Amino acid sequence: MRDVVRCEGALRELNLMWRLIEASAKMNCPEEAHSILPMMAATRAGFQRLEGDLVHSLVQESLGEVMAEIGTHAHHVIDIVVRNLYERTADVGFLATDQDLCRFVAGTTTDPGPVLQRLREYRNKYTVYDEIMLLDREGAVLAQIDEDAPVEGSHDPLIAQTLAATGHVETFRATPLRPGKEHALIYSQRMLDPRTGQPAGVLCLSFAFHSEMEGIFHARQGKNQRNIALLLDADNRVIASSDALWIPVGAQVPVNLGGAPQLLVHGGRTYLVRTVASQGYQGYPGPPGWKGQVMVPVELAFSAKLQRTIDALDPAIAQGLLAHAKTFCPPLYEIVTAADTIRRVVWNGQVMTAGKQGAAQKLKAVLEQIGETGARTNEVFTQSIRDLYDTVLSSRMRDSMFLTQLLVDLLDRNLYERANDCRWWALTPELRALLADAAQGRLQVEDVTTACRILEHINSLYTVYTRLVVYDRTGRIVAASRPTCKDGSSVLGTRIDPATLAAVLTLPDTQSYHVSPWQASALDEGRLTYVYHAAIRAPGTAGEVVGGIGIVFNSSVEFDAMLRGATASKPNTHTVFVHRSGQVIASTDPARPPGHTMALPPDLLALPNGHSTSRAMVHDGHYCIVGCSASHGYREFKVSDGYRDDVLALSFESLGAVQTGALDAVQRRRAVLAADVGQTEVQEMATFFIDAALFAFKAEEVLEALPANAIAAVSAGRMPYCLGTLARKAHGSVTGYVWVFDLGQLLRGTPSEITPDSQVIVLQHEGRRIGLLVNELHGVTAFARTRIFDAPNVLGNQAQLVTALVQPDPAPGEPPLLVQCLDAGRLMQALRSSTLSAVQDIAAAPLPALGSAAPDVQAAATLRAA
């Protein structure tokens, strides 16, 4: 972790400097330095705590970023595999009931030509299979389509196992049915004799496992991929590897199912590892014991990022997000708070030592070192916190991007199956005969009943459809599964819309299909959905189109399940599928239902196919981490089959409401004041911010700064601008209280928001003390008196308070700054005058004295009563 090592070195150097300064003061000028030694001790103690916390948090967040990244990849691997194989279980169950194939296996028909043609038609549509075989009860091969690996027969135990099973059998191992392959993934199911209903043979679908895993591993992998993705079996042996040179198939590897950040060794190399078991899909658990795993060599895991995430952020968004660190990254919040505490201690030390230039030379040297080391401390804290912040944000951005990649992959793979299904079911002999008879006016009731029964059987296996419909050349629906709608009406006898019918009737061949645009469909109870269509042709080699089949995708359920399944463990995250127009297809955000149009940045809507991005942006009045990925198709689907329908997946992780003062905070961070060194006539000024403007008091008039979150909201009746009281402490004991007034409200007229940056400056003038709420501290700087000039009387309400201005030299590349110097006496008089005005009609009501050692409880009660 090179960034962490660099930060740790800088912090140790600073820690040593503070120790040396403190030791030097104790040895060389103990009497003169007596008043500042407690401040130095507090600084050193706070620094030591912060040093350990900051380095620990940098390590944990860097490690967490890597573990989250490889965990998401591991989920991707197993989720994609299991969802794909779920479709295979439905395929084999349906194809095993194909009557033409069953008659051939049973020996009723003996011509292999039409059977082979039918199997090739199936493989042309479901391209995930590299072999389809029909076997008799003894294991003799009756038909196969892979001519490069001919098999005459086999006594593989899976044949007997399949004949004895009522459902499908899943087999993954080496088998003589697929000679030359180290292992094959075969889905088999018995086929029944149509005449007797007894098992007559076995159907085997061989899944193209190796090409599928290659696609999963490399679809989104960049050129500089550090991770090694694996698929493991129940014995933790590798059955697929994205980098077989380092981790080959067959190797047994260590696993990390708990996700604990630990180093594991394999083959003499040390890795970080995440292992994810299958969660199942639609009741299908996946092959027993299969797991997705990603391993990253530890020497590559923390390689430097090419670009810092935070550098590309809008500064106001970056600062606004930081205000919500307590919510999205508690360690970052704690460190920012601790750093602010140390900055306040250093500021107080600078105030305490102001005006002591005339002290002994030894003390003067110590004070100069305190000033220089304090400035360096602020610089290192700022950079180290920025490093930690960048790690936190980049981790969330990468995670959101990987999440949307998974979502578009799931969507494309799911819809690929829908395109396959409609084309294959259009070849069902019974449906072809039904519509051919309908075209000739010979439609029989029993034929319709048979067709409906077939469609019901298909729908029971393929549960992702609302219903399936078959319609004739006029578009009239003649058969359907689940024909009754929720309102009690039937889809039977209704008609397909003319545009869809025209498109289906002109489909050129059995490989062609048509998808209705994303729109409301009466076939899906009026919901927005896709309906996949294919032409049904009359029996015969080149039959004319006699109608079509429409399969109604249950998009409202299926898309919602995809989105919610991917974000189940991600609180405050919404995901959506949208078209490039911004129209919502599906959403987990109740405020953006399907059909709603989202206002999204044009560059997101125009994201190229197959690309992904992420960013921090404002969305719905909140700071959000937004990930976006554009679909790129799967196999030939949306790639080479002529169908186009670009879909974007987006995730929105809300990190908190927009902060109105974020831009002011950014401007405050850019303010740099240079002291006038070597000048004989100087005035030390304690500087601070109201909003984004720099103000100052003479340093000798300031006692200290205290945290604003310690203000006790004691009622002060009608005292204007008063927020409450604040305790002053020394050596852990309370020494007195001050009333705290909102200086920003006095200057601008509107109340100030108390943020983590807010501080209270304790001001003393002519024996009276008050606290003033300010937005942020800046520093204590010595300005040459030649830079200080009287303020012109053009400042409106501030004219009576701002009596001088300072114009220091600007920092390189930055605009000039103007420091407004407030007059402590006039300020106290203004506060007292406003209080007198507020209670002038209550002559008997005593006023609390500004700067009294403790608030007078009786006075406060009297004011409250008034």
Coordinates of N, CA, C and O in Angstrom, one line a residue, residues 48 101 193 211 305 386 475 480 560 579 654 678 733 767 786 823-824 829 849:
Q48 N -0.7 11.8 18.2 CA -0.4 10.4 18.3 C -1.7 9.5 18.1 O -1.6 8.5 17.4
L101 N -39.6 -36.1 -31.7 CA -38.4 -36.7 -31.2 C -38.7 -38.0 -30.4 O -38.0 -39.0 -30.5
D193 N -42.4 -43.1 -24.6 CA -43.1 -43.6 -25.8 C -44.5 -43.0 -25.9 O -45.3 -43.2 -24.9
S211 N -16.9 -22.2 -23.6 CA -17.0 -20.9 -24.2 C -17.9 -19.9 -23.4 O -17.7 -18.7 -23.4
K305 N -3.8 3.9 -8.6 CA -4.8 4.2 -9.5 C -4.2 5.2 -10.6 O -3.4 6.1 -10.2
R386 N -7.6 13.5 2.4 CA -8.0 13.4 1.0 C -7.7 12.0 0.4 O -8.5 11.5 -0.4
G475 N -54.6 -12.2 -37.2 CA -54.3 -11.7 -35.9 C -55.2 -12.1 -34.8 O -55.0 -11.7 -33.6
A480 N -54.2 -20.1 -26.2 CA -53.4 -19.3 -25.2 C -53.3 -20.2 -24.0 O -54.1 -21.0 -23.6
D560 N -38.0 -6.6 -11.9 CA -37.9 -6.2 -10.5 C -37.1 -7.1 -9.7 O -36.3 -6.7 -8.8
H579 N -34.4 3.1 -21.1 CA -34.0 3.3 -22.5 C -33.1 4.5 -22.6 O -33.1 5.3 -21.7
S654 N -27.6 6.9 -2.3 CA -27.8 8.2 -1.7 C -26.9 8.3 -0.4 O -26.9 7.4 0.4
G678 N 10.0 39.4 8.3 CA 11.1 40.4 8.3 C 10.6 41.8 8.5 O 11.4 42.7 8.4
S733 N -11.2 20.9 34.1 CA -12.2 21.5 35.0 C -12.9 22.7 34.3 O -12.2 23.5 33.6
G767 N -12.3 43.5 29.7 CA -12.8 42.6 30.8 C -14.0 41.8 30.6 O -14.4 41.0 31.4
T786 N 1.6 48.3 7.0 CA 1.4 49.0 5.7 C 0.3 48.3 4.9 O -0.2 49.0 3.9
D823 N -13.9 45.2 14.8 CA -13.6 45.9 16.0 C -14.3 45.2 17.1 O -15.6 45.2 17.2
A824 N -13.6 44.7 18.1 CA -14.2 43.9 19.2 C -15.1 44.8 20.0 O -16.2 44.4 20.5
Q829 N -20.6 46.3 21.7 CA -21.6 47.3 21.9 C -22.9 47.1 21.0 O -24.0 47.3 21.4
A849 N -25.0 40.2 31.9 CA -23.8 41.0 31.5 C -23.1 40.2 30.5 O -22.8 39.0 30.7

